[in-house]
Coordinates of C-alpha atoms in Angstrom, one line a residue:
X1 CA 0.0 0.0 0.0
X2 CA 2.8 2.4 0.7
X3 CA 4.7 1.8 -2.4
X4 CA 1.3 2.9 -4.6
X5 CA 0.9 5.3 -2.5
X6 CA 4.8 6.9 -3.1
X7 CA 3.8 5.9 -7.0
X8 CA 1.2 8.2 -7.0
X9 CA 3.3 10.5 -5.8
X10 CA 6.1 10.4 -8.1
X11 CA 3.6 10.6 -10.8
X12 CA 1.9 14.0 -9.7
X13 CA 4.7 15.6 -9.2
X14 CA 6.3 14.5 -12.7
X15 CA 3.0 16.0 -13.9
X16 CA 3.1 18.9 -12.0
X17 CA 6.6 19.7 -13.7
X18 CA 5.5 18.9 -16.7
X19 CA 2.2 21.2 -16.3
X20 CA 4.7 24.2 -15.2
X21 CA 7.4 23.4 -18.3
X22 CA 4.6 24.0 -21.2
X23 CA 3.0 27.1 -19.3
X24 CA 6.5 28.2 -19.6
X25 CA 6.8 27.3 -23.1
X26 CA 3.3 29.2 -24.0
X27 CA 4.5 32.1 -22.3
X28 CA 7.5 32.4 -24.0
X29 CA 6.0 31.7 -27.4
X30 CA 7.8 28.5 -28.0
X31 CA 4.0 26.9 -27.7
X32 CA 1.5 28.3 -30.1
X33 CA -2.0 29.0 -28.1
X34 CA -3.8 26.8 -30.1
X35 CA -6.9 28.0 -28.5
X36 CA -6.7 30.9 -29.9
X37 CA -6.1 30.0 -33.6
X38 CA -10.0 29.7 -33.8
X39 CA -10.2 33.7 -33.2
X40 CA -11.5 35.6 -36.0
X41 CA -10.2 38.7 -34.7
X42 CA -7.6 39.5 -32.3
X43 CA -7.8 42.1 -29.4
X44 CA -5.4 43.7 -28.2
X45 CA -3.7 42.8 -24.7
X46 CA -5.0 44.7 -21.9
X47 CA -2.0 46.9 -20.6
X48 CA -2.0 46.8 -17.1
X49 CA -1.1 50.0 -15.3
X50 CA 2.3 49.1 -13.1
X51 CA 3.8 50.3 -10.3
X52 CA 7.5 50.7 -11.0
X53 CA 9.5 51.9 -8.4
X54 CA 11.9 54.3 -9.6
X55 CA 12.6 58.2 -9.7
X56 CA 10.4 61.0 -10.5
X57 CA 12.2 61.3 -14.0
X58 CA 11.5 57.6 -14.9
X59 CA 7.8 58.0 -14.1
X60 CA 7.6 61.2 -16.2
X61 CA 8.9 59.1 -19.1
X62 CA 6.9 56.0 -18.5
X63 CA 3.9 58.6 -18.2
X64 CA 5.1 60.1 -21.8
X65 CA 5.4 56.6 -23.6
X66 CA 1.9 56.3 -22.7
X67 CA 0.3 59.2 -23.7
X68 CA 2.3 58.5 -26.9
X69 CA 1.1 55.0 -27.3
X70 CA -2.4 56.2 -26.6
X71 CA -2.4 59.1 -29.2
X72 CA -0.9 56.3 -31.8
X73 CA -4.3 54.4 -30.9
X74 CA -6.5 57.1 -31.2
X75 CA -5.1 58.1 -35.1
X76 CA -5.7 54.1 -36.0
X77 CA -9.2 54.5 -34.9
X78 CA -9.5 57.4 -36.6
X79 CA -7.8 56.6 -39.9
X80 CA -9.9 52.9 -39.9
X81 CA -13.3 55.1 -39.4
X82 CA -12.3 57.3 -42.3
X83 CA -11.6 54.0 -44.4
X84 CA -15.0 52.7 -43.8
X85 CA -16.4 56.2 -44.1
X86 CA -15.1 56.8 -47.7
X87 CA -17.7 55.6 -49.5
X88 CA -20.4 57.5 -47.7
X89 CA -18.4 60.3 -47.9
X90 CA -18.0 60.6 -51.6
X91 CA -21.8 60.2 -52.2
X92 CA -22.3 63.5 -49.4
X93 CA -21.8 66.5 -51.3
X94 CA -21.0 69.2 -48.1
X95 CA -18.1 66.4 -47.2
X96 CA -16.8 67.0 -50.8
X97 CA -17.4 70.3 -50.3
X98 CA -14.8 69.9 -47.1
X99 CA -12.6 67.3 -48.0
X100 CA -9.8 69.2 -49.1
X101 CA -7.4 69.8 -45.8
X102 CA -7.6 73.4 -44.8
X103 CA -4.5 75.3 -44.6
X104 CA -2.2 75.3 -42.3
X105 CA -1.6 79.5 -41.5
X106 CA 1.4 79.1 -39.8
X107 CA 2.8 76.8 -41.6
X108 CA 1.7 78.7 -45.2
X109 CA 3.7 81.7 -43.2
X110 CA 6.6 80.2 -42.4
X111 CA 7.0 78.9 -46.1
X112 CA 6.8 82.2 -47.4
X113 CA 10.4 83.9 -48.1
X114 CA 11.0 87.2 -45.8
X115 CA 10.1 89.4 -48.3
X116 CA 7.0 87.9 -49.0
X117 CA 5.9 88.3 -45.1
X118 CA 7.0 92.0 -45.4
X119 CA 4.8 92.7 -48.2
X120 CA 1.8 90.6 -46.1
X121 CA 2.6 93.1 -43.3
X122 CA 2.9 95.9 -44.8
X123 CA -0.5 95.6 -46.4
X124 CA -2.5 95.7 -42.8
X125 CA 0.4 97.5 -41.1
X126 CA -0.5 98.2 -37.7
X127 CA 1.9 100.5 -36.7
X128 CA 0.6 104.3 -35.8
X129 CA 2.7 106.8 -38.0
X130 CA 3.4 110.1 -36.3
X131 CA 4.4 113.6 -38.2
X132 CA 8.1 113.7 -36.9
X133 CA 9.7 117.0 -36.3
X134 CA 13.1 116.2 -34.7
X135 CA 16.2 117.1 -33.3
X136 CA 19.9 115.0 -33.2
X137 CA 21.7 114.0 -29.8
X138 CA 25.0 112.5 -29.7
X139 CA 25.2 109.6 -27.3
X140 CA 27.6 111.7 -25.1
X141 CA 25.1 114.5 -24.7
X142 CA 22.0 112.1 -24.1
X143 CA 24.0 111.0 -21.3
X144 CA 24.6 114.1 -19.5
X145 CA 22.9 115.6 -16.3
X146 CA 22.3 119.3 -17.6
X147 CA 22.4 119.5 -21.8
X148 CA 19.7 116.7 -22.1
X149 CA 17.7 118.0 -19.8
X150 CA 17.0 121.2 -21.4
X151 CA 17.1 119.7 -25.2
X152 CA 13.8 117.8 -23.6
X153 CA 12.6 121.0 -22.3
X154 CA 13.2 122.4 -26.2
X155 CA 10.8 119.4 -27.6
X156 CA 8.7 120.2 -24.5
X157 CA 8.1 123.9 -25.8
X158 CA 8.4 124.5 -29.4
X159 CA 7.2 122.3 -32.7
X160 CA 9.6 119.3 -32.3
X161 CA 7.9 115.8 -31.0
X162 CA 11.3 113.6 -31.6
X163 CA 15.3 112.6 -31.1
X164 CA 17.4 111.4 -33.0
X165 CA 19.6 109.1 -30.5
X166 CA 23.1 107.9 -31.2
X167 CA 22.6 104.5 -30.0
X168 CA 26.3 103.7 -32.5
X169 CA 28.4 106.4 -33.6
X170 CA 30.3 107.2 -36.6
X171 CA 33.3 106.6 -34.6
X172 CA 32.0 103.1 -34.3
X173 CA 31.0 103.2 -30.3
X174 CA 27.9 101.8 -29.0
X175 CA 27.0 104.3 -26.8
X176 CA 25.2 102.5 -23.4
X177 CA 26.3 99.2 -22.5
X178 CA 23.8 97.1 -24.5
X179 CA 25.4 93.6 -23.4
X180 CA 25.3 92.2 -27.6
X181 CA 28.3 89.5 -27.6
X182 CA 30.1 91.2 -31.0
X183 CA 29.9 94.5 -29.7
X184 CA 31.4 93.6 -26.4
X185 CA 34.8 91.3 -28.1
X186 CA 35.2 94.2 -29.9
X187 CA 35.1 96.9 -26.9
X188 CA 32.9 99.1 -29.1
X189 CA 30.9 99.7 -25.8
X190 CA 31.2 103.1 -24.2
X191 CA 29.1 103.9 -21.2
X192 CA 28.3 107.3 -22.6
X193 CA 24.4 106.6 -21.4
X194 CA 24.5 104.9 -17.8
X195 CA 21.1 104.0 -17.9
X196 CA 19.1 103.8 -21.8
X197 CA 16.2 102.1 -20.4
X198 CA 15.5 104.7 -18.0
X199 CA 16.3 107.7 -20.2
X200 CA 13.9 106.0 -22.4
X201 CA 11.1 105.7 -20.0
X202 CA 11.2 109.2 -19.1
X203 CA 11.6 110.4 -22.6
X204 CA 8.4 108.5 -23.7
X205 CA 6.1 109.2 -20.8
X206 CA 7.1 113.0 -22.2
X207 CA 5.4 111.9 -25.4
X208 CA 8.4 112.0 -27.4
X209 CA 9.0 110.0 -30.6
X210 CA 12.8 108.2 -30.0
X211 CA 14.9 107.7 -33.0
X212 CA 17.9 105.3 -32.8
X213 CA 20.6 106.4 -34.8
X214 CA 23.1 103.6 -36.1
X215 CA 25.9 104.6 -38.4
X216 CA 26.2 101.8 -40.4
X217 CA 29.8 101.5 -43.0
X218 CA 32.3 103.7 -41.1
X219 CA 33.0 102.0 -38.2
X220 CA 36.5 102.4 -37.3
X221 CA 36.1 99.7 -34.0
X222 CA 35.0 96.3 -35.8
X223 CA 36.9 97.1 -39.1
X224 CA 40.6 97.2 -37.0
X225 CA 39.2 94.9 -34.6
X226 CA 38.2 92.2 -37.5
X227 CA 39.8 93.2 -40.4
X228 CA 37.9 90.6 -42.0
X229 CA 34.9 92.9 -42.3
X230 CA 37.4 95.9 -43.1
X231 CA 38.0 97.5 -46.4
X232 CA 41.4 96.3 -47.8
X233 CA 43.7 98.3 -50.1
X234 CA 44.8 96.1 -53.1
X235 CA 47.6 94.9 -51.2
X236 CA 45.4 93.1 -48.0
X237 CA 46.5 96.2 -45.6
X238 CA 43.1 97.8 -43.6
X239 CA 42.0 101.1 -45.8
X240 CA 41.6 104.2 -44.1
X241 CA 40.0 107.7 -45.0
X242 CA 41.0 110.9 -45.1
X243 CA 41.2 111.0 -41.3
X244 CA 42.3 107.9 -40.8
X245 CA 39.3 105.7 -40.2
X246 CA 38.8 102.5 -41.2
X247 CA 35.2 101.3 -42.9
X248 CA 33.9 97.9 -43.1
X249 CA 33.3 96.0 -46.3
X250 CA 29.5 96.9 -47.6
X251 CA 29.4 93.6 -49.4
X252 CA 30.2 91.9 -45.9
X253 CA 26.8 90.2 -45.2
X254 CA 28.2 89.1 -41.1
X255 CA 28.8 93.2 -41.2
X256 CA 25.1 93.7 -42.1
X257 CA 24.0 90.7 -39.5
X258 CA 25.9 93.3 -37.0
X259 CA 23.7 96.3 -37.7
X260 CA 21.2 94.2 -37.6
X261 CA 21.7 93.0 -34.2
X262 CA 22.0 96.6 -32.8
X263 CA 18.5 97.3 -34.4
X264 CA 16.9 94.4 -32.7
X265 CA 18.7 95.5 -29.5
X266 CA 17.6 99.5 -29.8
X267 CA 13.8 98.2 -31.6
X268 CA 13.7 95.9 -28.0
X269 CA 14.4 98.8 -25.4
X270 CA 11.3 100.6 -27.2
X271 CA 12.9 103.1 -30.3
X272 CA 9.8 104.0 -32.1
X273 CA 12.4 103.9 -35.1
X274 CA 15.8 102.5 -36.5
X275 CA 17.5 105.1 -38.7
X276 CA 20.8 104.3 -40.6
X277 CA 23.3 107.1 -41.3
X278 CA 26.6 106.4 -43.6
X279 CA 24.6 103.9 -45.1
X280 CA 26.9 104.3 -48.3
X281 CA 30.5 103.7 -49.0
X282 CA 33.9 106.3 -48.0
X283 CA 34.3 108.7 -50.8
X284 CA 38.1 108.9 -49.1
X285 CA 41.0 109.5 -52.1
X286 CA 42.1 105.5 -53.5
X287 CA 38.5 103.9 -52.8
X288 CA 38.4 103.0 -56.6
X289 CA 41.5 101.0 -55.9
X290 CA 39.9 99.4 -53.3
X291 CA 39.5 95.6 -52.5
X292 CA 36.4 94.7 -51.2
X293 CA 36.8 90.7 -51.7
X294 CA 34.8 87.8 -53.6
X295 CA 31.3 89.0 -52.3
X296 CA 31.4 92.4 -55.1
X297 CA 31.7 90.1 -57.9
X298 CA 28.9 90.6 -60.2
X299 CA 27.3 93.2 -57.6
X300 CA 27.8 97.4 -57.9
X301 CA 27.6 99.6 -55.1
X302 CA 23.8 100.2 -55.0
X303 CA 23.7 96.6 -54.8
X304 CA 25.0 96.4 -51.7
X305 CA 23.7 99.6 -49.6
X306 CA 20.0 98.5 -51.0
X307 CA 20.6 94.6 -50.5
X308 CA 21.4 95.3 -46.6
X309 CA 18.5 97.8 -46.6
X310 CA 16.3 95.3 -47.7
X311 CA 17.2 93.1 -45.6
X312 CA 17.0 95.1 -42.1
X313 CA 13.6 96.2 -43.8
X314 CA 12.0 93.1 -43.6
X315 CA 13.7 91.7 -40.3
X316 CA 12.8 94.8 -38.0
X317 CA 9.6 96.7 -39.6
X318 CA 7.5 93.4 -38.6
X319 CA 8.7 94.1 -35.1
X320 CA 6.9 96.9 -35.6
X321 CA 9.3 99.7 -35.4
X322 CA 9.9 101.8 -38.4
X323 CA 13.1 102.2 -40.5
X324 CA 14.6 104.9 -42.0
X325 CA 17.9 105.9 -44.0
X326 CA 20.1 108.8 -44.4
X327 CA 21.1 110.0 -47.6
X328 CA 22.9 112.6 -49.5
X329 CA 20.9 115.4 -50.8
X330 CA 22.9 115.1 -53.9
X331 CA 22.1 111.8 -55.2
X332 CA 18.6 113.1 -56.3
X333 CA 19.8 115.4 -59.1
X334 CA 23.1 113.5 -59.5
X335 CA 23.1 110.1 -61.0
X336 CA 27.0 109.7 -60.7
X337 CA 27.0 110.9 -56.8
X338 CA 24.9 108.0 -56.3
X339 CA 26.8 105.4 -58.4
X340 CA 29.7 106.7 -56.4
X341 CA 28.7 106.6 -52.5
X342 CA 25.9 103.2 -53.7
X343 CA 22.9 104.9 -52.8
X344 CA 20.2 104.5 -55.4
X345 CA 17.1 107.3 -53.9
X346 CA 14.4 105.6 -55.3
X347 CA 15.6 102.0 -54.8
X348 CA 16.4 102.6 -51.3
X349 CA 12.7 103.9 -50.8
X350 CA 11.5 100.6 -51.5
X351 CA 12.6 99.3 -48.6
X352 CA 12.2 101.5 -45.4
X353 CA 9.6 103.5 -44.4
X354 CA 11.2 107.2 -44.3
X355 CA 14.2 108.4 -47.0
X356 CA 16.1 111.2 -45.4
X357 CA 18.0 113.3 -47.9
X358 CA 20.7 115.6 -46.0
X359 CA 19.8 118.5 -48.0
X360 CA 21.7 121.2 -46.3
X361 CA 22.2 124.2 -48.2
X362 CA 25.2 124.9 -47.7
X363 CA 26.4 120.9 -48.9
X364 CA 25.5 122.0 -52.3
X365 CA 27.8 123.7 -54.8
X366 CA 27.5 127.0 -56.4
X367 CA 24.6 127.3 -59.4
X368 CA 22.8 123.4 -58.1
X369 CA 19.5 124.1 -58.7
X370 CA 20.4 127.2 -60.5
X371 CA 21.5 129.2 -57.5
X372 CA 24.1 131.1 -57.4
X373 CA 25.3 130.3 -53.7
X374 CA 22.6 128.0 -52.0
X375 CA 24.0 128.3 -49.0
X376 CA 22.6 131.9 -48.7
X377 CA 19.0 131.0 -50.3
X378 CA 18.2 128.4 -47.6
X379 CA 14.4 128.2 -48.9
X380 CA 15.1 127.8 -52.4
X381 CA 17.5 125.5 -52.0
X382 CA 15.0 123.7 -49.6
X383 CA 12.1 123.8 -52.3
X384 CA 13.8 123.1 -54.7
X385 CA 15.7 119.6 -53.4
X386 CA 12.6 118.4 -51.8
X387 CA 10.1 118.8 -54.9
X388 CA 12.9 116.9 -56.7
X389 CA 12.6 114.3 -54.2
X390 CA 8.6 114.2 -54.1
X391 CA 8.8 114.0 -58.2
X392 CA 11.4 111.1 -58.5
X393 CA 9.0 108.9 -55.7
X394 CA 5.8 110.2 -57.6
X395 CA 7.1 109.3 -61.1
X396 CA 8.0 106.2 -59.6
X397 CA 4.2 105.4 -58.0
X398 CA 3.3 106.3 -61.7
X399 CA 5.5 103.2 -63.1
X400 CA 4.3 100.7 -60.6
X401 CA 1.0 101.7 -58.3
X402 CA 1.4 98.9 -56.2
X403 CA 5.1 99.4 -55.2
X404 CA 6.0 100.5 -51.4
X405 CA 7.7 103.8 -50.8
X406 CA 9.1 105.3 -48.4
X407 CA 7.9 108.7 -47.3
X408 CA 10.6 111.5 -47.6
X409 CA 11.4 113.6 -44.1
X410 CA 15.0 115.6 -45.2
X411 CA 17.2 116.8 -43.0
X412 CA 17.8 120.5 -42.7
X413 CA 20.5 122.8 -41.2
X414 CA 20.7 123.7 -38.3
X415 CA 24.4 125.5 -38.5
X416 CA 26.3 128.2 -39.9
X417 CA 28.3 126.6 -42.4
X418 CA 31.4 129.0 -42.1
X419 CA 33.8 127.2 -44.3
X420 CA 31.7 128.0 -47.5
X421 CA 32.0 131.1 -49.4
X422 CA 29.2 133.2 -49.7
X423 CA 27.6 131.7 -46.4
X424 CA 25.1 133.7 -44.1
X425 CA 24.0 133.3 -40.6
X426 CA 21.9 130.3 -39.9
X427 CA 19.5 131.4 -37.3
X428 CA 15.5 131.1 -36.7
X429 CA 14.7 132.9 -39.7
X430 CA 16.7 130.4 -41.9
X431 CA 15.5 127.9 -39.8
X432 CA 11.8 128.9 -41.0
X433 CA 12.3 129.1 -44.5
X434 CA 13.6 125.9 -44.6
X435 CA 10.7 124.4 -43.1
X436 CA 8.3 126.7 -45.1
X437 CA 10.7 125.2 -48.4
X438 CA 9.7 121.7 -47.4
X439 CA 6.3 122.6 -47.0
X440 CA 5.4 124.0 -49.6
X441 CA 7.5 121.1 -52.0
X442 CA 4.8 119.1 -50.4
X443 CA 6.4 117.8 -47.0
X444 CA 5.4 118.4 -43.6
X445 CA 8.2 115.9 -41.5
X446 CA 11.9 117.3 -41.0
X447 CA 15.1 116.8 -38.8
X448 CA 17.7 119.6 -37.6
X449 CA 21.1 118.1 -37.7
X450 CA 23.5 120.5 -35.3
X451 CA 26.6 118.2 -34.4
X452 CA 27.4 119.9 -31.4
X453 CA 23.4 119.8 -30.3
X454 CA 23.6 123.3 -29.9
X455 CA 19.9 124.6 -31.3
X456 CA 20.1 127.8 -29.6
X457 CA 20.5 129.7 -33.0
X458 CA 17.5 128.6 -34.2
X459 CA 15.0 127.8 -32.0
X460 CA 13.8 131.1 -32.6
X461 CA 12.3 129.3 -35.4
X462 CA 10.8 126.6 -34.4

């Protein structure tokens, strides 16, 4: 009895083992489930929420495989209804009528180039012009405790509503410690303004329209600093000017990404508008000898002053600041002045908003205009520069209705020009007739350009 009994035994637990070694088999997949051969369809396996023990961060990622693995579900369900929905669909004319996948806005914007997405702006611009009547101020000055104070008090109490801000000078100084990483290795950063954001504040609750001024090719700092960007003479060496300055290359697009950086900068700290001065190249003796490397091949001057334009145009006016560029006066009536310096008046008004043509009187030379000495007829001088401004643009508009221009706001002066023969006074009285000169040639906006910001003169005028 007690050797069946051990038998028996033996036996169950031989079956037992056996039992345990094809559940292991099945699980493993070395087994086929037979059972489930039969199925017509097969469901998915129930996933079983686990507890792993672990760190926050492996959780987090266990948490995001899910919500992955569930959004994967959710488009199969949705691509199999659409399958079986076809065929109802294409009998249902208002799902015809929507079938075609709507557009995606942002990704129709971001396919279009950047000059495309200026012309889109541009056509609902949002920005709120204002009729600018300004004034220049040197970084230095801006900076002091007494002078800027009462130039405010001038805007305060006469017809001018804006400054013009040196925010980088024509000796190639940024003038407040702006904290841009190029600008910095170079050591173009003087502290001339302690505190820009401040001085801004206070200017604007004033109500006054802030200009940032950035000279753009003579920049003495980043062309010996990186000579890369410089002007070379034909033998590599840096080129300098008359005074010894160096410029940087106009061709140079990483020069142009520069200026372009300081715009963002000054458009950020809340300048109502960017305006470049020497936007152009050095008229300095041996610049027709000069080298300006592989990027002028196949490209002229105006190429270059109106391909960086163009580009800052459409980078900073959807920011929604306002650009505008300084010109000479000259290059209106004088075709070769302009294939000279690269400034192109009506090509350059496609892209910014405001063309500034220093027309000073006393920057003209005897018999322009057919004026014997304009520095000593200040309003027909005025007139008669500005109505040849107004006709290039209009003749333009005439050519092509649909092409942007910019508005033109010259710049007048605002200094006795004592060097030329011939030259008078310029006090309030000239002061007026230049304005009434722009006025009647059909334009309202205007900047006084005094170097030293001394206005006393001719604020009798304004």
């Amino acid at each position: 009895m007690k050797k069946n009994y051990r038998q028996i035994i033996r036996l169950l637990c031989v079956g037992i083992l056996l039992a345990a070694v094809i559940i292991v088999l099945i699980h493993k997949g070395a087994i086929p489930r037979f059972w489930e051969q039969a199925e017509t369809v097969v469901q998915p396996e129930a996933v079983d929420t686990i507890e792993i023990p672990g760190s926050e961060e492996e959780e987090s990622k266990m948490q995001a495989f899910d919500e992955e693995a569930a959004a994967e579900s959710e488009e199969e369900e949705a691509d199999a209804s659409q399958t079986v929905n076809e065929g109802a669909d294409a009998l249902d004319p208002e799902t015809d009528e929507e079938a075609p996948a709507q557009k995606d806005t942002q990704s129709e914007t971001q396919e279009l180039t950047p000059e495309e997405q200026l012309k889109a702006y541009l056509a609902e611009d949002p920005r709120t012009p204002t009729e600018v009547k300004g004034v220049f101020i040197t970084g230095a000055v801006a900076g002091t405790e007494h002078t800027m104070p009462e130039l405010t008090q001038l805007v305060e109490d006469s017809s001018l509503n804006a400054m013009v801000i040196d925010i980088k000078n024509d000796a190639g100084e940024v003038t407040y410690k702006m904290g841009l990483p190029l600008s910095q290795e170079i050591g173009a950063e003087v502290r001339y303004v302690s505190d820009m954001p401040q001085l801004i504040r206070r200017l604007k609750e004033k109500g006054i329209y802030l200009i940032a001024r950035i000279v753009a090719f003579k920049d003495p700092v980043l062309a010996e600093k990186k000579t890369e960007y410089a002007v070379k003479n034909a033998d590599g060496s840096v080129f300098h000017d008359n005074n010894g300055l160096a410029w940087v290359n106009p061709y140079n697009e990483e020069v142009w990404d520069y200026l372009i950086d300081l715009s963002k900068q000054a458009a950020a700290l809340g300048f109502d508008e960017i305006q470049y001065d020497y936007i152009r190249f050095s008229t300095a003796k041996g610049i027709s000898e000069a080298d300006f490397g592989a990027e002028s091949e196949g490209k002229t001057r105006q190429d270059a002053v109106t391909g960086f334009l163009k580009k800052a145009y459409e980078t900073l006016a959807p920011m929604g600041v306002y650009v505008s560029a300084d010109v000479f006066g000259t290059i209106i009536c004088n075709e070769t002045d302009g294939q000279l310096i690269g400034q192109d008046y009506v090509e350059m008004a496609k892209y910014c908003d405001y063309i500034c043509p220093m027309v000073y009187p006393s920057h003209y030379v005897n018999n322009a205009y057919g004026i014997a000495v304009p520095d000593a007829k200040p309003y027909d001088l005025i007139y008669a520069s500005v109505a040849d401004g107004e006709q290039k643009l209009r003749s333009a508009r005439e050519t092509d209705p649909e092409v942007h221009l910019a508005k033109q706001r010259p710049w007048l002066q605002a200094f006795t020009a004592t060097w030329v023969d011939g030259h008078i006074p310029y006090r309030g009285q000239q002061l007026t007739d230049q304005i009434r000169g722009a006025s009647d040639a059909g334009v309202s906006e205007w900047l006084l350009w005094n170097a030293s910001n001394n206005y006393d003169n001719v604020k009798s005028g304004l």
